[in-house]
Amino acid sequence: MSDRQILQAMSGLMAGMFVSILAGTVVANALPRIIADLGASQSSYTWVVTAELLAMTATVPLWGKLADLYNQKLLLQISLGLFVVGSLLAGFSHDVSLLIFSRVAQGIGAGGLTALAQVVMAAVIPPRRLGKYAGMFGAVFAVGTVAGPLIGGVLVDTSWLGWRWCFFIGVPFALLAIVLLQRTLKLPTVRREAKIDYLGAFLIVAGVSALLIWVSLAGNSFDWASWQTAALTGGGLVLLVAAVFVESRVPEPIIPLGIFRNRTVTLTTVASLFVGLAMFGGTVFLSQYFQISLGKSPTIAGLMSLPMIMGLLVSSTVAGQLISRTGRWKAYLVAGGVLMTAGLGLLSTIGADTHFGLLSLYMAVMGVGVGMLMQNLVLAAQNDVAATELGAATSVLSFFRSLGGTIGTSVLGAILASRVATEMSKGLQEAGIPAGGGAAGHGAVPDMTTLPAPIREIVEHAYGTATGELFLVATPFAFLAVLAVLFVKEKPLKTTSGMERLAEESGAAGRAEDDAAAPLPAGTPAAPAEKA
């Protein structure tokens, strides 16, 4: 395909990715108003957030496997259709149960978009040319991440629109993506017999969901050391062990366990897990730090994250261009891991009195590191697997990145809450103020505008100190990502697309079968029998 044809095909993919990112970010500032209007509880607040993330993370491997079996363009359009249905249901919800159900539908659609967009890119673009296009997806990610909270805040504060438009606003983009994909994306339909591993799919989704529900609710709805923890972790591990047993014996597994024999896939999967932890955990808690510790409004807090997003955007674009030009990629993975670790280490020094210029520098360093790693880990894995396993390999990396984000957000959130409580108790005691004297209680996030000045200073200091220590906890995990990419073996980037490689592999397999079936010419000596 020419550059123009590739850009045309990518237009629908980018519109779909923008929709997927917007779904997760646009409701961030609207949720308090939504929960209040529907008369729901704090537990429901958690589930509205968690339901979409659970559904997306758990279904990514399924979409990746389907991409290896069926028409990828049709699957993309189905995932967009599910997203449209979920968005409309959410916008018209009049009770929280329907809202949570609709978020599950949105999450399943977003899971398809997350897995399939990268699979389709690998199908139509050779790895040697893929790097320079990855920067465009970095731009879409940056715009969706920054614009989502800002759009959500404006919609909620506009009397004649309201929070329902936080869900409706994605529908036109999704419909546009469906039309663009139909007009611009031309993929051949590879017809072959396929058997869907329904039992394996059920066990994987159930096992992953049990563990994700545990890390999402532990520390909030129940204690980390409790019977609920034992039931969810024990049940989840049993289901996943059963899934491994089933996957190792069926002809068409959802996750082919054989791909983990590939060292590149295994190491990039481990690194993706830690990138997800740094990327999602960092953005979630920095926003809260801006609003509570620095006293900024939600809109200003969204703008303050620009240095990190711009670092991510610039580094992914520049690194992609250089990789396409030189064909060398490992140095960018290592440099990205080192910069991500350094950025987290620098952010561990922040407090309530950190100057924004210094904070911007720290965020930019982390953003540059994540930008170098995120897309290029996928590129390295896609370059080193057979064309028939592109979907599975890509979805495994996306799955573990989402899993890292979910675990990071939940576990780091629990650490933050505990550290804030300790710091506030210490500050109140030193100031001679009775515990609970006007400050938020029971782990609730305080409304800074209602607190008297002495208590507000204590709360700002507590959140500043706790957020810094949070990044200190995350830094060793980023270092583990560096170790993982150090052991990845650099291999030359292929110059043929996934579809071209699939045709070559299919042709080679067909020729081998024909040669095996062809009769030997007269006079050809029989092959010697193998020794026992």
Coordinates of C-alpha atoms in Angstrom, one line a residue:
M1 CA 0.0 0.0 0.0
S2 CA 1.2 3.5 -0.7
D3 CA 1.5 6.1 2.1
R4 CA -1.7 7.7 0.9
Q5 CA -3.7 4.4 1.0
I6 CA -2.3 3.7 4.5
L7 CA -3.3 7.1 5.8
Q8 CA -6.8 6.7 4.4
A9 CA -7.1 3.3 6.0
M10 CA -5.8 4.6 9.3
S11 CA -8.4 7.4 9.4
G12 CA -11.1 5.0 10.5
L13 CA -8.8 3.3 13.0
M14 CA -7.8 6.6 14.6
A15 CA -11.4 7.7 14.9
G16 CA -12.2 4.4 16.6
M17 CA -9.3 4.7 19.0
F18 CA -10.3 8.3 19.8
V19 CA -13.8 7.0 20.7
S20 CA -12.3 4.2 22.9
I21 CA -10.0 6.7 24.8
L22 CA -12.8 9.3 25.2
A23 CA -15.1 6.7 26.8
G24 CA -12.7 6.2 29.7
T25 CA -11.7 9.9 30.2
V26 CA -14.8 12.0 29.5
V27 CA -16.7 10.8 32.5
A28 CA -13.9 11.6 35.0
N29 CA -15.2 15.0 36.1
A30 CA -18.8 14.1 35.5
L31 CA -19.2 11.1 37.8
P32 CA -19.9 13.0 41.0
R33 CA -22.9 14.7 39.3
I34 CA -24.0 11.5 37.6
I35 CA -24.1 9.5 40.9
A36 CA -25.9 12.3 42.7
D37 CA -28.6 12.6 40.0
L38 CA -29.2 8.9 40.0
G39 CA -29.3 8.7 43.8
A40 CA -26.6 6.1 43.9
S41 CA -24.0 5.1 46.5
Q42 CA -20.2 5.4 46.7
S43 CA -20.1 1.6 45.9
S44 CA -22.0 2.3 42.6
Y45 CA -19.5 5.1 41.9
T46 CA -16.7 2.6 42.0
W47 CA -18.6 0.1 39.8
V48 CA -19.4 2.7 37.1
V49 CA -15.6 3.2 36.8
T50 CA -14.6 -0.4 37.2
A51 CA -17.2 -2.1 34.9
E52 CA -15.9 -0.6 31.7
L53 CA -12.2 -1.3 32.7
L54 CA -13.1 -4.9 33.7
A55 CA -15.0 -5.6 30.4
M56 CA -12.3 -4.1 28.3
T57 CA -9.3 -5.9 29.9
A58 CA -11.0 -9.3 30.1
T59 CA -12.2 -9.3 26.5
V60 CA -9.0 -8.1 24.7
P61 CA -7.6 -11.6 24.3
L62 CA -10.9 -12.8 22.8
W63 CA -10.9 -10.0 20.2
G64 CA -7.3 -10.8 19.4
K65 CA -8.0 -14.5 18.8
L66 CA -11.1 -13.6 16.6
A67 CA -8.8 -11.3 14.6
D68 CA -6.8 -14.4 13.6
L69 CA -9.9 -16.3 12.5
Y70 CA -12.3 -13.8 10.9
N71 CA -12.5 -10.6 8.9
Q72 CA -10.8 -7.9 10.9
K73 CA -12.7 -5.0 9.4
L74 CA -16.0 -6.6 10.3
L75 CA -14.8 -7.2 13.8
L76 CA -13.8 -3.6 14.2
Q77 CA -17.2 -2.5 13.0
I78 CA -18.9 -4.9 15.4
S79 CA -16.9 -3.5 18.3
L80 CA -17.8 0.1 17.3
G81 CA -21.5 -1.0 17.1
L82 CA -21.3 -2.4 20.6
F83 CA -19.8 0.9 21.8
V84 CA -22.6 2.9 20.2
V85 CA -25.3 0.7 21.8
G86 CA -23.5 1.0 25.2
S87 CA -23.2 4.8 24.8
L88 CA -26.9 5.3 24.0
L89 CA -28.0 3.1 26.9
A90 CA -25.7 5.0 29.3
G91 CA -27.0 8.4 28.0
F92 CA -30.6 7.4 28.5
S93 CA -30.0 5.6 31.9
H94 CA -32.4 6.5 34.7
D95 CA -31.0 4.1 37.3
V96 CA -27.5 3.1 38.2
S97 CA -28.0 -0.6 37.3
L98 CA -28.6 0.2 33.6
L99 CA -25.7 2.6 33.7
I100 CA -23.3 -0.1 34.9
F101 CA -24.7 -2.6 32.4
S102 CA -24.1 0.0 29.6
R103 CA -20.6 0.6 30.8
V104 CA -19.9 -3.2 30.3
A105 CA -21.1 -2.9 26.7
Q106 CA -18.9 0.1 26.2
G107 CA -16.0 -1.8 27.7
I108 CA -16.4 -4.8 25.4
G109 CA -16.5 -2.5 22.4
A110 CA -13.4 -0.6 23.7
G111 CA -11.6 -4.0 24.2
G112 CA -12.2 -4.8 20.5
L113 CA -10.9 -1.4 19.4
T114 CA -7.8 -1.6 21.7
A115 CA -6.8 -5.0 20.3
L116 CA -7.9 -4.8 16.7
A117 CA -6.6 -1.4 15.8
Q118 CA -3.0 -2.5 16.3
V119 CA -3.6 -5.9 14.7
V120 CA -5.0 -4.2 11.5
M121 CA -2.0 -1.8 11.5
A122 CA 0.3 -4.8 11.5
A123 CA -1.7 -6.5 8.7
V124 CA -1.4 -3.6 6.3
I125 CA 1.9 -1.9 7.2
P126 CA 5.3 -3.7 7.2
P127 CA 7.2 -3.5 10.6
R128 CA 10.0 -1.5 8.9
R129 CA 7.4 1.3 8.0
L130 CA 5.2 0.9 11.1
G131 CA 7.2 3.1 13.4
K132 CA 6.4 6.4 11.7
Y133 CA 2.7 5.7 11.8
A134 CA 2.7 4.8 15.5
G135 CA 3.3 8.5 16.4
M136 CA -0.1 9.3 14.9
F137 CA -1.8 7.0 17.3
G138 CA 0.3 8.6 20.0
A139 CA -1.2 11.9 19.0
V140 CA -4.7 10.5 19.1
F141 CA -4.0 9.0 22.6
A142 CA -2.7 12.4 23.8
V143 CA -5.7 14.4 22.4
G144 CA -8.2 11.9 23.9
T145 CA -6.5 11.8 27.3
V146 CA -6.3 15.6 27.6
A147 CA -9.6 16.5 25.9
G148 CA -11.7 13.9 27.6
P149 CA -11.8 15.5 31.2
L150 CA -12.0 19.0 29.7
I151 CA -15.0 18.1 27.5
G152 CA -16.7 16.3 30.4
G153 CA -16.3 19.3 32.7
V154 CA -17.7 21.7 30.1
L155 CA -20.7 19.4 29.3
V156 CA -21.6 19.0 33.0
D157 CA -21.4 22.7 33.6
T158 CA -23.5 23.6 30.6
S159 CA -27.1 23.7 31.7
W160 CA -28.7 22.9 28.4
L161 CA -26.4 19.8 27.8
G162 CA -25.7 18.0 31.1
W163 CA -23.9 14.8 32.0
R164 CA -25.8 12.6 29.5
W165 CA -23.9 14.2 26.7
C166 CA -20.7 12.7 28.1
F167 CA -22.0 9.5 26.6
F168 CA -23.8 10.8 23.6
I169 CA -20.7 12.7 22.3
G170 CA -18.8 9.6 21.3
V171 CA -21.6 8.2 19.1
P172 CA -21.0 10.5 16.1
F173 CA -17.3 9.6 16.2
A174 CA -18.1 5.9 16.3
L175 CA -20.5 6.1 13.4
L176 CA -18.0 8.1 11.4
A177 CA -15.3 5.4 12.1
I178 CA -17.7 2.7 10.9
V179 CA -18.3 4.6 7.6
L180 CA -14.6 5.4 7.2
L181 CA -13.5 1.8 7.8
Q182 CA -16.1 0.6 5.2
R183 CA -14.8 3.0 2.6
T184 CA -11.1 3.0 3.1
L185 CA -10.0 -0.3 4.7
K186 CA -9.5 -3.1 2.2
L187 CA -8.6 -6.4 3.8
P188 CA -8.9 -9.8 2.1
T189 CA -11.1 -12.3 3.9
V190 CA -9.1 -15.4 4.7
R191 CA -11.5 -18.3 4.9
R192 CA -10.5 -21.3 6.9
E193 CA -12.1 -23.7 9.3
A194 CA -12.2 -22.3 12.8
K195 CA -13.3 -23.7 16.1
I196 CA -13.9 -21.2 18.9
D197 CA -12.7 -22.4 22.3
Y198 CA -15.8 -21.4 24.3
L199 CA -14.8 -23.2 27.5
G200 CA -11.3 -21.5 27.4
A201 CA -12.9 -18.1 26.7
F202 CA -15.2 -18.5 29.7
L203 CA -12.5 -19.6 32.1
I204 CA -10.1 -16.8 31.0
V205 CA -12.8 -14.1 31.3
A206 CA -14.1 -15.4 34.7
G207 CA -10.6 -15.9 36.2
V208 CA -9.4 -12.5 35.1
S209 CA -12.6 -10.8 36.2
A210 CA -12.4 -12.3 39.7
L211 CA -8.8 -11.0 40.1
L212 CA -9.6 -7.6 38.7
I213 CA -12.7 -7.3 41.0
W214 CA -10.5 -8.1 43.9
V215 CA -7.8 -5.5 43.1
S216 CA -10.5 -2.9 42.3
L217 CA -12.5 -3.3 45.5
A218 CA -10.0 -4.5 48.1
G219 CA -9.2 -1.8 50.5
N220 CA -12.4 0.1 49.8
S221 CA -15.4 -2.3 50.0
F222 CA -13.5 -4.9 52.1
D223 CA -10.1 -5.4 53.7
W224 CA -7.1 -6.8 51.8
A225 CA -7.0 -9.6 54.4
S226 CA -10.6 -10.9 54.4
W227 CA -12.7 -13.8 53.3
Q228 CA -13.7 -11.9 50.2
T229 CA -10.0 -11.6 49.2
A230 CA -9.5 -15.3 49.8
A231 CA -12.6 -16.2 47.8
L232 CA -11.8 -13.9 44.8
T233 CA -8.1 -14.7 44.6
G234 CA -8.5 -18.4 45.2
G235 CA -11.4 -18.7 42.8
G236 CA -9.6 -16.6 40.1
L237 CA -6.4 -18.6 40.3
V238 CA -8.3 -21.9 40.1
L239 CA -10.2 -20.7 37.0
L240 CA -6.9 -19.5 35.4
V241 CA -5.2 -22.8 36.1
A242 CA -8.1 -24.6 34.5
A243 CA -7.9 -22.2 31.5
V244 CA -4.2 -23.1 31.0
F245 CA -5.1 -26.8 31.1
V246 CA -7.8 -26.3 28.5
E247 CA -5.8 -23.9 26.3
S248 CA -2.9 -26.5 26.1
R249 CA -5.2 -29.1 24.7
V250 CA -7.6 -27.5 22.2
P251 CA -6.8 -27.0 18.5
E252 CA -7.7 -23.3 18.4
P253 CA -6.9 -21.8 21.9
I254 CA -7.9 -18.2 22.7
I255 CA -4.3 -17.5 23.8
P256 CA -1.9 -19.9 22.1
L257 CA 0.5 -20.8 25.0
G258 CA 3.2 -21.6 22.4
I259 CA 3.7 -17.9 21.7
F260 CA 5.3 -17.6 25.2
R261 CA 8.1 -19.8 24.0
N262 CA 9.1 -16.8 22.0
R263 CA 11.4 -14.8 24.2
T264 CA 10.5 -11.5 22.6
V265 CA 6.8 -12.0 23.2
T266 CA 7.4 -13.0 26.9
L267 CA 9.7 -10.1 27.7
T268 CA 7.7 -7.4 25.9
T269 CA 4.6 -8.8 27.7
V270 CA 6.3 -8.3 31.1
A271 CA 7.5 -4.8 30.1
S272 CA 3.9 -3.9 29.0
L273 CA 2.6 -4.8 32.4
F274 CA 4.9 -2.3 34.1
V275 CA 4.3 0.4 31.5
G276 CA 0.5 0.1 32.1
L277 CA 1.2 0.5 35.9
A278 CA 3.3 3.6 35.4
M279 CA 1.1 5.2 32.7
F280 CA -2.4 4.7 34.2
G281 CA -1.3 5.0 37.9
G282 CA 0.6 8.2 37.1
T283 CA -2.1 10.0 35.3
V284 CA -4.9 9.1 37.7
F285 CA -3.1 10.2 40.9
L286 CA -1.4 13.3 39.4
S287 CA -4.9 14.7 38.6
Q288 CA -6.0 14.2 42.2
Y289 CA -2.7 15.8 43.4
F290 CA -3.3 18.9 41.2
Q291 CA -6.8 19.4 42.6
I292 CA -6.3 18.7 46.3
S293 CA -2.7 19.4 47.1
L294 CA -2.2 22.3 44.7
G295 CA -5.8 23.5 44.9
K296 CA -6.5 23.7 41.1
S297 CA -9.9 23.3 39.4
P298 CA -10.7 20.1 37.4
T299 CA -10.2 22.0 34.1
I300 CA -6.9 23.5 35.2
A301 CA -5.8 20.1 36.5
G302 CA -6.5 18.6 33.0
L303 CA -4.3 21.3 31.4
M304 CA -1.5 20.8 33.9
S305 CA -1.0 17.2 32.7
L306 CA 0.0 18.6 29.2
P307 CA 3.8 18.3 29.8
M308 CA 3.5 14.5 30.3
I309 CA 1.2 14.1 27.3
M310 CA 3.3 16.3 25.1
G311 CA 6.4 14.3 26.1
L312 CA 4.6 11.1 25.2
L313 CA 3.4 12.5 21.9
V314 CA 6.8 13.9 20.8
S315 CA 8.9 10.9 21.8
S316 CA 6.5 8.3 20.2
T317 CA 6.5 10.3 16.9
V318 CA 10.3 11.0 16.8
A319 CA 11.3 7.5 17.9
G320 CA 8.9 6.0 15.3
Q321 CA 10.4 8.1 12.5
L322 CA 13.9 7.1 13.5
I323 CA 13.0 3.4 13.8
S324 CA 11.5 3.4 10.3
R325 CA 14.5 5.2 8.9
T326 CA 17.3 3.1 10.5
G327 CA 15.5 -0.2 11.2
R328 CA 17.0 -0.2 14.8
W329 CA 14.6 -0.3 17.7
K330 CA 16.1 -1.8 20.9
A331 CA 18.0 1.3 21.9
Y332 CA 14.7 3.3 22.0
L333 CA 13.1 0.6 24.3
V334 CA 16.0 0.7 26.7
A335 CA 16.1 4.5 26.7
G336 CA 12.4 4.7 27.2
G337 CA 12.6 2.4 30.2
V338 CA 15.4 4.3 31.7
L339 CA 13.6 7.7 31.3
M340 CA 10.3 6.3 32.6
T341 CA 12.1 5.0 35.7
A342 CA 13.9 8.4 36.1
G343 CA 10.6 10.3 35.7
L344 CA 8.9 8.2 38.4
G345 CA 12.0 8.7 40.7
L346 CA 11.9 12.4 40.2
L347 CA 8.1 12.5 40.8
S348 CA 8.7 10.8 44.1
T349 CA 10.2 14.0 45.4
I350 CA 7.1 16.2 44.9
G351 CA 5.1 17.8 47.7
A352 CA 2.5 20.4 48.3
D353 CA 5.0 23.2 47.6
T354 CA 6.6 21.8 44.4
H355 CA 7.0 24.5 41.7
F356 CA 5.0 23.8 38.6
G357 CA 8.1 24.3 36.4
L358 CA 9.9 21.6 38.2
L359 CA 6.8 19.4 38.2
S360 CA 6.4 19.9 34.4
L361 CA 10.0 18.7 33.8
Y362 CA 9.5 15.6 35.9
M363 CA 6.2 14.8 34.0
A364 CA 7.8 15.4 30.6
V365 CA 10.6 12.9 31.5
M366 CA 8.1 10.2 32.4
G367 CA 6.0 11.0 29.3
V368 CA 9.0 10.7 27.0
G369 CA 9.9 7.3 28.5
V370 CA 6.4 5.9 28.2
G371 CA 6.1 7.2 24.6
M372 CA 9.2 5.4 23.6
L373 CA 8.1 2.2 25.2
M374 CA 4.3 1.8 24.6
Q375 CA 4.0 1.4 20.9
N376 CA 7.5 0.0 20.2
L377 CA 7.0 -3.0 22.6
V378 CA 4.1 -4.0 20.3
L379 CA 6.2 -3.4 17.2
A380 CA 9.0 -5.7 18.6
A381 CA 6.5 -8.5 19.3
Q382 CA 4.7 -8.2 16.0
N383 CA 8.0 -8.4 14.1
D384 CA 8.9 -11.7 15.8
V385 CA 5.8 -13.9 15.4
A386 CA 4.2 -15.7 12.5
A387 CA 1.5 -13.8 10.6
T388 CA -1.1 -16.3 11.9
E389 CA -0.4 -15.3 15.5
L390 CA -0.3 -11.5 15.0
G391 CA -3.7 -11.0 16.6
A392 CA -2.9 -13.2 19.6
A393 CA 0.5 -11.6 20.3
T394 CA -0.9 -8.1 19.9
S395 CA -3.9 -8.7 22.2
V396 CA -1.7 -10.4 24.9
L397 CA 0.5 -7.2 25.1
S398 CA -2.6 -5.0 25.2
F399 CA -4.2 -7.2 27.8
F400 CA -1.2 -7.1 30.1
R401 CA -0.9 -3.3 29.7
S402 CA -4.5 -2.9 30.7
L403 CA -4.1 -5.4 33.5
G404 CA -1.1 -3.4 34.8
G405 CA -3.2 -0.2 34.7
T406 CA -6.0 -1.8 36.7
I407 CA -3.7 -3.3 39.3
G408 CA -1.6 -0.1 39.5
T409 CA -4.6 2.1 40.0
S410 CA -6.2 -0.1 42.7
V411 CA -3.1 -1.0 44.7
L412 CA -1.5 2.4 44.5
G413 CA -4.9 4.0 45.4
A414 CA -5.1 1.8 48.5
I415 CA -1.5 2.9 49.5
L416 CA -2.4 6.5 48.9
A417 CA -5.5 6.3 51.1
S418 CA -3.6 4.7 53.9
R419 CA -0.7 7.2 53.7
V420 CA -3.0 10.2 53.5
A421 CA -4.9 9.0 56.7
T422 CA -1.6 8.6 58.5
E423 CA -0.3 12.0 57.5
M424 CA -3.6 13.8 58.3
S425 CA -3.7 12.2 61.8
K426 CA -0.2 13.3 62.4
G427 CA -0.8 16.8 61.2
L428 CA -4.0 17.2 63.1
Q429 CA -2.3 16.0 66.3
E430 CA 0.6 18.4 65.9
A431 CA -1.9 21.3 65.3
G432 CA -3.9 20.3 68.4
I433 CA -7.1 19.8 66.3
P434 CA -9.4 16.9 67.2
A435 CA -9.4 14.0 64.7
G436 CA -12.2 14.5 62.1
G437 CA -12.5 18.2 62.9
G438 CA -13.8 19.3 59.6
A439 CA -11.6 17.0 57.5
A440 CA -12.9 14.3 55.4
G441 CA -13.6 11.1 57.2
H442 CA -13.9 7.4 56.3
G443 CA -11.5 7.7 53.3
A444 CA -13.7 10.2 51.5
V445 CA -12.0 12.8 49.2
P446 CA -12.3 16.2 50.9
D447 CA -14.0 19.2 49.4
M448 CA -11.2 21.7 49.7
T449 CA -13.5 24.7 49.4
T450 CA -15.4 23.9 52.6
L451 CA -12.3 23.4 54.9
P452 CA -11.0 26.1 57.2
A453 CA -7.5 27.3 56.4
P454 CA -5.5 25.4 59.1
I455 CA -7.1 22.0 58.1
R456 CA -6.8 22.8 54.4
E457 CA -3.0 23.2 54.8
I458 CA -2.8 19.8 56.6
V459 CA -4.8 18.1 53.9
E460 CA -2.7 19.6 51.1
H461 CA 0.5 18.5 52.8
A462 CA -0.9 15.0 53.4
Y463 CA -1.9 14.5 49.7
G464 CA 1.4 16.0 48.5
T465 CA 3.6 13.7 50.7
A466 CA 1.5 10.6 50.0
T467 CA 1.5 11.2 46.2
G468 CA 5.3 11.5 46.2
E469 CA 5.7 8.3 48.1
L470 CA 3.3 6.6 45.7
F471 CA 5.7 7.3 42.8
L472 CA 8.6 6.0 45.0
V473 CA 6.7 2.7 45.3
A474 CA 6.1 2.6 41.5
T475 CA 9.8 3.3 40.6
P476 CA 11.2 -0.3 41.2
F477 CA 8.5 -1.8 39.0
A478 CA 9.6 0.6 36.2
F479 CA 13.1 -0.6 36.7
L480 CA 11.9 -4.2 36.2
A481 CA 10.6 -3.1 32.8
V482 CA 14.1 -1.8 32.0
L483 CA 15.5 -5.2 32.9
A484 CA 13.0 -7.0 30.7
V485 CA 13.7 -4.9 27.6
L486 CA 17.5 -5.3 28.1
F487 CA 17.1 -9.0 27.5
V488 CA 15.0 -8.6 24.3
K489 CA 17.1 -9.7 21.3
E490 CA 17.1 -7.1 18.5
K491 CA 16.0 -8.6 15.2
P492 CA 15.8 -6.9 11.8
L493 CA 12.4 -5.4 11.0
K494 CA 10.5 -7.3 8.3
T495 CA 9.7 -5.4 5.1
T496 CA 6.5 -7.2 4.3
S497 CA 3.1 -6.6 5.9
G498 CA 1.1 -9.1 7.9
M499 CA -1.2 -9.9 5.0
E500 CA 1.8 -10.5 2.7
R501 CA 3.5 -12.7 5.3
L502 CA 0.2 -14.6 5.8
A503 CA 0.0 -15.3 2.0
E504 CA 3.6 -16.4 2.0
E505 CA 3.1 -18.7 5.0
S506 CA -0.1 -20.1 3.5
G507 CA 1.6 -20.7 0.2
A508 CA 4.6 -22.4 1.8
A509 CA 2.3 -24.7 3.8
G510 CA 0.3 -25.5 0.7
R511 CA 3.4 -26.4 -1.3
A512 CA 4.7 -28.6 1.5
E513 CA 1.4 -30.5 1.6
D514 CA 1.5 -30.9 -2.2
D515 CA 5.1 -32.1 -2.1
A516 CA 4.2 -34.6 0.6
A517 CA 1.2 -35.9 -1.4
A518 CA 3.0 -36.1 -4.8
P519 CA 4.0 -39.6 -6.0
L520 CA 7.8 -40.2 -6.2
P521 CA 9.3 -40.4 -9.7
A522 CA 10.0 -43.9 -11.1
G523 CA 13.3 -45.2 -9.9
T524 CA 13.5 -42.9 -6.9
P525 CA 14.9 -44.9 -4.0
A526 CA 12.7 -45.1 -0.9
A527 CA 13.8 -43.1 2.1
P528 CA 15.5 -45.2 4.8
A529 CA 13.3 -46.1 7.7
E530 CA 14.0 -44.2 10.9
K531 CA 15.6 -46.1 13.7
A532 CA 13.5 -46.6 16.8

